[in-house]
mmCIF file of C-alpha atoms and ligand atoms in Angstrom:
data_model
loop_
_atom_site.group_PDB
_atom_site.id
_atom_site.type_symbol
_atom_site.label_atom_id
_atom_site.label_comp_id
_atom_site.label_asym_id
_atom_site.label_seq_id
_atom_site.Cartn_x
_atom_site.Cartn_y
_atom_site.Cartn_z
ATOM 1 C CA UNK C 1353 81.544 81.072 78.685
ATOM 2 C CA UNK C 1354 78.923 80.130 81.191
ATOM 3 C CA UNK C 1355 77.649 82.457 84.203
ATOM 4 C CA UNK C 1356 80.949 81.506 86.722
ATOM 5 C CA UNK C 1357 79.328 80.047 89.950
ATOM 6 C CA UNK C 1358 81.317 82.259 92.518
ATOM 7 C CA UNK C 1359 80.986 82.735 96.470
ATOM 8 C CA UNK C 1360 83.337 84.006 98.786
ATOM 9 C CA UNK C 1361 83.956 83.062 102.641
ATOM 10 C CA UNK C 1362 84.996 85.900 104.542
ATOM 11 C CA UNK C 1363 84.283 88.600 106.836
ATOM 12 C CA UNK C 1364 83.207 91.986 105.990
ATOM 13 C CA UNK C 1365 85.833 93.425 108.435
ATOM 14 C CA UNK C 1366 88.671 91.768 106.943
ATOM 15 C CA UNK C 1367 90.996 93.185 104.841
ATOM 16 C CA UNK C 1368 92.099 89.896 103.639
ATOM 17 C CA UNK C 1369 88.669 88.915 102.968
ATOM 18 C CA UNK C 1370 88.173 92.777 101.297
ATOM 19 C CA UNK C 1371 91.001 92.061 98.728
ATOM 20 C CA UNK C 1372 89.204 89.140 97.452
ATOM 21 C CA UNK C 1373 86.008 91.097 97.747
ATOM 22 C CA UNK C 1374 87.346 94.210 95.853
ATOM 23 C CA UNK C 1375 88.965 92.104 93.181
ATOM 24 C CA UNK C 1376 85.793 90.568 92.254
ATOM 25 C CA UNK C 1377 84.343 93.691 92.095
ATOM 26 C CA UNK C 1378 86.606 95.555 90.210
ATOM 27 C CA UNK C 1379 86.078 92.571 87.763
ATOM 28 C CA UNK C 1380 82.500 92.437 87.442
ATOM 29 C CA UNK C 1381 81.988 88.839 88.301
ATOM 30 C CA UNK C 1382 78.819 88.180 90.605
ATOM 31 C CA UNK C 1383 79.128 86.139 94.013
ATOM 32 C CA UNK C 1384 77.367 85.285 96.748
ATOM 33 C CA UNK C 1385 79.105 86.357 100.147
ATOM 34 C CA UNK C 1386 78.644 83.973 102.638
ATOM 35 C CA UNK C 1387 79.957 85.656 106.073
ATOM 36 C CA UNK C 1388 81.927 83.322 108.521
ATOM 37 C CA UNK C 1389 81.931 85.116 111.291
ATOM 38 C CA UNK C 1390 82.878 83.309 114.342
ATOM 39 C CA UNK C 1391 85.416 81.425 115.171
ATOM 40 C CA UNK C 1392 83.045 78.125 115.628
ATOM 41 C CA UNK C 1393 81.998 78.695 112.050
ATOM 42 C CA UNK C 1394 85.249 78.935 111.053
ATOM 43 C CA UNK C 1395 86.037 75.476 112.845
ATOM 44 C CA UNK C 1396 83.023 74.337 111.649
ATOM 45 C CA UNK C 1397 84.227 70.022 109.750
ATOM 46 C CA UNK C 1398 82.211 71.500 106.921
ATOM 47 C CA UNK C 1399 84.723 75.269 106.664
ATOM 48 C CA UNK C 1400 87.407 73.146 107.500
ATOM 49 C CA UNK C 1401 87.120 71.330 104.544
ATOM 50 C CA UNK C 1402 87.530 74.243 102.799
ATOM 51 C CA UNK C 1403 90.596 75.599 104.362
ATOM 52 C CA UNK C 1404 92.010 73.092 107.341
ATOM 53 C CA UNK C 1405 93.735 76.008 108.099
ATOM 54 C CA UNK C 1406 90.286 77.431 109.470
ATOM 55 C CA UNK C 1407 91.321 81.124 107.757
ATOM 56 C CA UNK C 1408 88.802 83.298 105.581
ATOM 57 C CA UNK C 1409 88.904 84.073 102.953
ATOM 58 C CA UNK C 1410 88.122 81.531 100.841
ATOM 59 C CA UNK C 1411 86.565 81.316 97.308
ATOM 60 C CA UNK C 1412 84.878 78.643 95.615
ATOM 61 C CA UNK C 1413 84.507 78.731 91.687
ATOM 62 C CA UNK C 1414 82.228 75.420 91.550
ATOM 63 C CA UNK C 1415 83.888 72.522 92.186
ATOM 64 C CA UNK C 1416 87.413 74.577 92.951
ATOM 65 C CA UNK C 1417 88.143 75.724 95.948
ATOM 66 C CA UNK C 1418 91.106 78.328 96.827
ATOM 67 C CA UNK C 1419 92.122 79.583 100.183
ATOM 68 C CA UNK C 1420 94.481 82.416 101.001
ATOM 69 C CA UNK C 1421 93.532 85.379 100.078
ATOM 70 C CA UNK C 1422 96.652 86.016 97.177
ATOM 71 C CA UNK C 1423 96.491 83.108 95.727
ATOM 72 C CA UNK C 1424 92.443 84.239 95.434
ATOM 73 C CA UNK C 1425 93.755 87.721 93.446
ATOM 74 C CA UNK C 1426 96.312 85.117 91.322
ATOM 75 C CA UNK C 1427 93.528 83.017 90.160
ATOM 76 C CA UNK C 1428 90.822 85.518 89.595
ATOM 77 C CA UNK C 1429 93.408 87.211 87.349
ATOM 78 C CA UNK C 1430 94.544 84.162 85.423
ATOM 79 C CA UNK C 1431 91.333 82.716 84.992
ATOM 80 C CA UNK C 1432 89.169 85.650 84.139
ATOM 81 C CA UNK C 1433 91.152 88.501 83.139
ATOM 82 C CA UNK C 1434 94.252 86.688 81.311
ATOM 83 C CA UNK C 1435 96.526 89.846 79.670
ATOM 84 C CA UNK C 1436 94.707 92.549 81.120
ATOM 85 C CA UNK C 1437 97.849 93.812 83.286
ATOM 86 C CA UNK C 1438 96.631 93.071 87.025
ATOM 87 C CA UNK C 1439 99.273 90.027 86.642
ATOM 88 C CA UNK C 1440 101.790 91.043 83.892
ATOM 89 C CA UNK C 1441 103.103 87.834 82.429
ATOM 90 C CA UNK C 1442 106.672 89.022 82.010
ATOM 91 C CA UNK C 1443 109.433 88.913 84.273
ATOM 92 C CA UNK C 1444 110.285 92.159 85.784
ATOM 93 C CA UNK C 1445 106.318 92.899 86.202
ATOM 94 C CA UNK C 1446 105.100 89.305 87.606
ATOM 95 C CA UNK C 1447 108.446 90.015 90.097
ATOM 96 C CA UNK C 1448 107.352 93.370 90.860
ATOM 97 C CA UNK C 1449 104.068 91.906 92.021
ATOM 98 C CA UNK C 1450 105.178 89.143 93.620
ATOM 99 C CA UNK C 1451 107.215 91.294 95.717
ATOM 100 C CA UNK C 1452 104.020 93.492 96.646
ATOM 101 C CA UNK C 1453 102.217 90.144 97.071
ATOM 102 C CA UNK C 1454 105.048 89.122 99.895
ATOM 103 C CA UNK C 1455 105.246 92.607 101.749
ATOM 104 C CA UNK C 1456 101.193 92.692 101.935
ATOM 105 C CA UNK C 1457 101.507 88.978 103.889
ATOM 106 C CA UNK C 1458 104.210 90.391 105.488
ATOM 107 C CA UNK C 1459 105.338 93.759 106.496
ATOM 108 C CA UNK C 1460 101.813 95.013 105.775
ATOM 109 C CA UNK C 1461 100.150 91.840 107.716
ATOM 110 C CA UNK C 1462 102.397 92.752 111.143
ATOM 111 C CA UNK C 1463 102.220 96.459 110.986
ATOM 112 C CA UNK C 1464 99.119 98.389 110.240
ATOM 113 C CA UNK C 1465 97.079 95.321 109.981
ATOM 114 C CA UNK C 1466 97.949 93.653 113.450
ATOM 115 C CA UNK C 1467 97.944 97.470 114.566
ATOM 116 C CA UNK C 1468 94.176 97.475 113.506
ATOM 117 C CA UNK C 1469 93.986 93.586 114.806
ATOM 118 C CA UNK C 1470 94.549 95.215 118.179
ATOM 119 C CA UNK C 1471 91.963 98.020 118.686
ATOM 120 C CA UNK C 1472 89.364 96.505 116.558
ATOM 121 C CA UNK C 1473 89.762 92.932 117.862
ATOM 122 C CA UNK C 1474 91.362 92.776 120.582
ATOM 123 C CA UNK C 1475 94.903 90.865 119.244
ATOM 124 C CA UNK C 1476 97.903 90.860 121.877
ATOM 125 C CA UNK C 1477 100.872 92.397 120.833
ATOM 126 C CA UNK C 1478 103.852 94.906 122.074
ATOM 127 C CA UNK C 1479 102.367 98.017 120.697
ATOM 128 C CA UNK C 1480 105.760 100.206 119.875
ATOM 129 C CA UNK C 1481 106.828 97.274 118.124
ATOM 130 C CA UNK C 1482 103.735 97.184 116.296
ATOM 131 C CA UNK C 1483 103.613 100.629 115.246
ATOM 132 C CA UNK C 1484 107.389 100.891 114.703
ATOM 133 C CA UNK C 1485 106.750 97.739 111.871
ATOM 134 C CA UNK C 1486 104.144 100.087 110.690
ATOM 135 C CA UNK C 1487 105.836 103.339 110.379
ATOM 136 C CA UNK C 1488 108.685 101.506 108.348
ATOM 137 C CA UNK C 1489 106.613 99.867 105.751
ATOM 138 C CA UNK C 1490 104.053 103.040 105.570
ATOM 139 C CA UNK C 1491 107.731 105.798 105.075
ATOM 140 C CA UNK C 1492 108.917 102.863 102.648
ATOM 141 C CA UNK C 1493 105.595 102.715 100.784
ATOM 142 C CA UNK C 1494 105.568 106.622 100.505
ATOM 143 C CA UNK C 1495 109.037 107.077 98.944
ATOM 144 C CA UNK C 1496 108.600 104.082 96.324
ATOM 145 C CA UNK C 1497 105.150 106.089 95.371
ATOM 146 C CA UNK C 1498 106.596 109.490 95.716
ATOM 147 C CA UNK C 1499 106.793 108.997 91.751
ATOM 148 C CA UNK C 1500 104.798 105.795 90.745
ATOM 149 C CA UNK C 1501 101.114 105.912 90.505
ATOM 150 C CA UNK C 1502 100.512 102.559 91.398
ATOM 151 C CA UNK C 1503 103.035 99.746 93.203
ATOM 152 C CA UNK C 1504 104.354 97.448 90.785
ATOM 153 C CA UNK C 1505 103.639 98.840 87.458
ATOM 154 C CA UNK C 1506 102.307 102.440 85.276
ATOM 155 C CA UNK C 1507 98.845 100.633 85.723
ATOM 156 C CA UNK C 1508 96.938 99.044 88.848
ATOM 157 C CA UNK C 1509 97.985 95.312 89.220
ATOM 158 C CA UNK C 1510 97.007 93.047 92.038
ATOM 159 C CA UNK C 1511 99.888 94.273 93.884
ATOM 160 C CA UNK C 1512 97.881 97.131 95.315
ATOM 161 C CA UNK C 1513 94.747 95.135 95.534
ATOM 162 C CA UNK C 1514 96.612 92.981 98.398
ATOM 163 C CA UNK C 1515 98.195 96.620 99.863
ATOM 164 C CA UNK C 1516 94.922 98.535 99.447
ATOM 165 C CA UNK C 1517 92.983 97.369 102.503
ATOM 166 C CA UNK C 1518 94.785 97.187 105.312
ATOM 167 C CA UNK C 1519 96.910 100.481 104.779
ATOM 168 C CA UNK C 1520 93.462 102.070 103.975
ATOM 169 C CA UNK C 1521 92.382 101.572 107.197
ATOM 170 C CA UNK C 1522 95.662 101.605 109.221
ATOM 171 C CA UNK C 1523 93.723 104.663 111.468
ATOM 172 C CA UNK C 1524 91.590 102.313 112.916
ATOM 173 C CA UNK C 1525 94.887 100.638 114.552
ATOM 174 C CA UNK C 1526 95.492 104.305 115.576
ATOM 175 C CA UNK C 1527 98.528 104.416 112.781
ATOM 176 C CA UNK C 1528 97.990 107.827 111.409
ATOM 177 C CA UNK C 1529 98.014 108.311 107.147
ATOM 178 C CA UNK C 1530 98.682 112.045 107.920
ATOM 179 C CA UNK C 1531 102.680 111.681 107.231
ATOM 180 C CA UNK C 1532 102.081 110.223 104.044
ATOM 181 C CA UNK C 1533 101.315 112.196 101.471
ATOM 182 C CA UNK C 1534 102.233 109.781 98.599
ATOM 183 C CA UNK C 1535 100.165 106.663 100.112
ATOM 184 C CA UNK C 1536 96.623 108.681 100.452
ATOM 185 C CA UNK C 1537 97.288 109.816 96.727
ATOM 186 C CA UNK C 1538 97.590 106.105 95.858
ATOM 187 C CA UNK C 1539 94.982 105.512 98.279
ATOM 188 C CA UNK C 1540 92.545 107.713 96.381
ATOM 189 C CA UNK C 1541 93.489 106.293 93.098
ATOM 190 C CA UNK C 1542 92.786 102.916 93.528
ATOM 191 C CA UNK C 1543 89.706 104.398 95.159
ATOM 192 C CA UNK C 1544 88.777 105.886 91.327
ATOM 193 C CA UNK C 1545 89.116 102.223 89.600
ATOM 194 C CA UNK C 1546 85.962 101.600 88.126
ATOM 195 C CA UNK C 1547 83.743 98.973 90.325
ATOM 196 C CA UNK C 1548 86.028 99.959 93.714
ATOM 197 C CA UNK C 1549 83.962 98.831 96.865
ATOM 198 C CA UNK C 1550 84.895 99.950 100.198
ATOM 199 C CA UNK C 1551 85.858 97.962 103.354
ATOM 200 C CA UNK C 1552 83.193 98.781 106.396
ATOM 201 C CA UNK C 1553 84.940 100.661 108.830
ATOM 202 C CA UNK C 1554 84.941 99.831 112.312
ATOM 203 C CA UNK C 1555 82.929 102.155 114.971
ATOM 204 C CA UNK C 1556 86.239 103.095 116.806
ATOM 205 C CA UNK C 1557 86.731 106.490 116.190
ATOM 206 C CA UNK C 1558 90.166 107.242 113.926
ATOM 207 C CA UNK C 1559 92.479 109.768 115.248
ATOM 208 C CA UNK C 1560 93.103 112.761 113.465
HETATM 209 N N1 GSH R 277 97.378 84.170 104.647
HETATM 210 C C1 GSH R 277 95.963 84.254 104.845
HETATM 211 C C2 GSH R 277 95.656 84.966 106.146
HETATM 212 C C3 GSH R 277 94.164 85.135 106.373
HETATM 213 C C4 GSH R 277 93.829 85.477 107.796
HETATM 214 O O1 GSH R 277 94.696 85.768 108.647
HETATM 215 N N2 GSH R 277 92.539 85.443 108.075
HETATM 216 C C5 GSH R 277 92.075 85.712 109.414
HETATM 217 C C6 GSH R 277 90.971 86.765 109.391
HETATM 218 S S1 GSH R 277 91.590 88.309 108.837
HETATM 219 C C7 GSH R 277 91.501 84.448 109.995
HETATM 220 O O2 GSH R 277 90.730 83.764 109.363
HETATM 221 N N3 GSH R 277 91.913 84.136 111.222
HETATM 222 C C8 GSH R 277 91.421 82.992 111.924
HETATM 223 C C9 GSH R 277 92.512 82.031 112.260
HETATM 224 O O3 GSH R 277 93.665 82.250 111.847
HETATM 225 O O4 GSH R 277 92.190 81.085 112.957
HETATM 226 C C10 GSH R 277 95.316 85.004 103.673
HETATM 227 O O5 GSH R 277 95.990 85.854 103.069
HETATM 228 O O6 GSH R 277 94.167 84.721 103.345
#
């Protein structure tokens, strides 16, 4: 197979744009990062012809072009690592995913993640609200791992590649990891996978 020609759009302090970043990572696959930073780059005719949506991330595999930052994971995994487990190809475990794919864009997305959005950006929102979407996902997340390793499967699938970032660094939203014990433990072992990169974190200091 000939050298893929990769490059992701994103933003080094996104955790969208850090899934796609990690994923290619934990891969192996080289890629140039191109950092679209601003909002006019982002609205840029030439970015919006990438995404008219004006969102990072975005990857480009040559001539292909894929926004969103699952569907990203979904065709890194399909196209490079077919059967290697990070999408299972049977039922129950491409559901399992799936599901994890969903709560990441969703529950995830409005509760740590818009937590962070806040402090580290400057996104309005009603704060209890916020943090009450947070604390629900975070308490469910820590019973379903209270005796799982990973979240869909025995093995790391893309499921906790979309999870990983944001809940990683729900502290900078002020959303505390303390009361979950089972999370951090995840935390630290998708941490461990071989070729893990870390997000940048933001300079607002994290409360204890
Ligand atoms: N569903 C999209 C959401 C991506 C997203 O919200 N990206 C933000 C940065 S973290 C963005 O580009 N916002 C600019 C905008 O929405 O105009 C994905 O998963 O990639």
């Amino acid at each position: 197979m000939t050298e893929p020609d990769l490059a992701l759009y994103g933003l080094r302090l996104s955790g969208h744009s850090h899934r796609a970043e990690l994923f290619l990572s934990l891969l192996g696959l080289p890629f140039r990062f191109v950092e679209a930073a601003g909002a006019a780059q982002r609205g840029a005719a030439a970015f919006r012809r990438l995404n008219p949506l004006g969102q990072i991330p975005v990857l480009t595999d040559g001539d292909t072009v894929i926004a969103d930052s699952n569907a990203i994971l979904v065709y890194l995994a399909v196209r490079y690592a077919p059967d290697s487990g990070w999408m299972p190809g049977d039922p129950l475990g491409a559901a399992q995913v799936q599901r994890w794919l969903s709560i990441a864009a969703g529950e995830v997305r409005y509760g740590p993640a818009l937590a962070r959005l806040m402090v580290v950006f400057g996104a309005q929102a009603d704060r209890a609200t916020v943090h009450a979407a947070a604390a629900r996902i975070l308490t469910f997340m820590d019973g379903h791992l209270a005796d799982r390793p990973y979240l869909a499967t025995d093995r790391a699938t893309l499921a906790d590649i979309a999870c990983y970032s944001y809940v990683a660094h729900a502290p900078e939203g002020g959303v505390s990891l303390a009361p979950y014990p089972a999370v951090r433990a995840w935390l630290a072992r998708v941490e461990a996978l071989p070729g893990f990169v870390p997000m940048p974190t933001s300079s607002i200091p994290e409360p204890v």
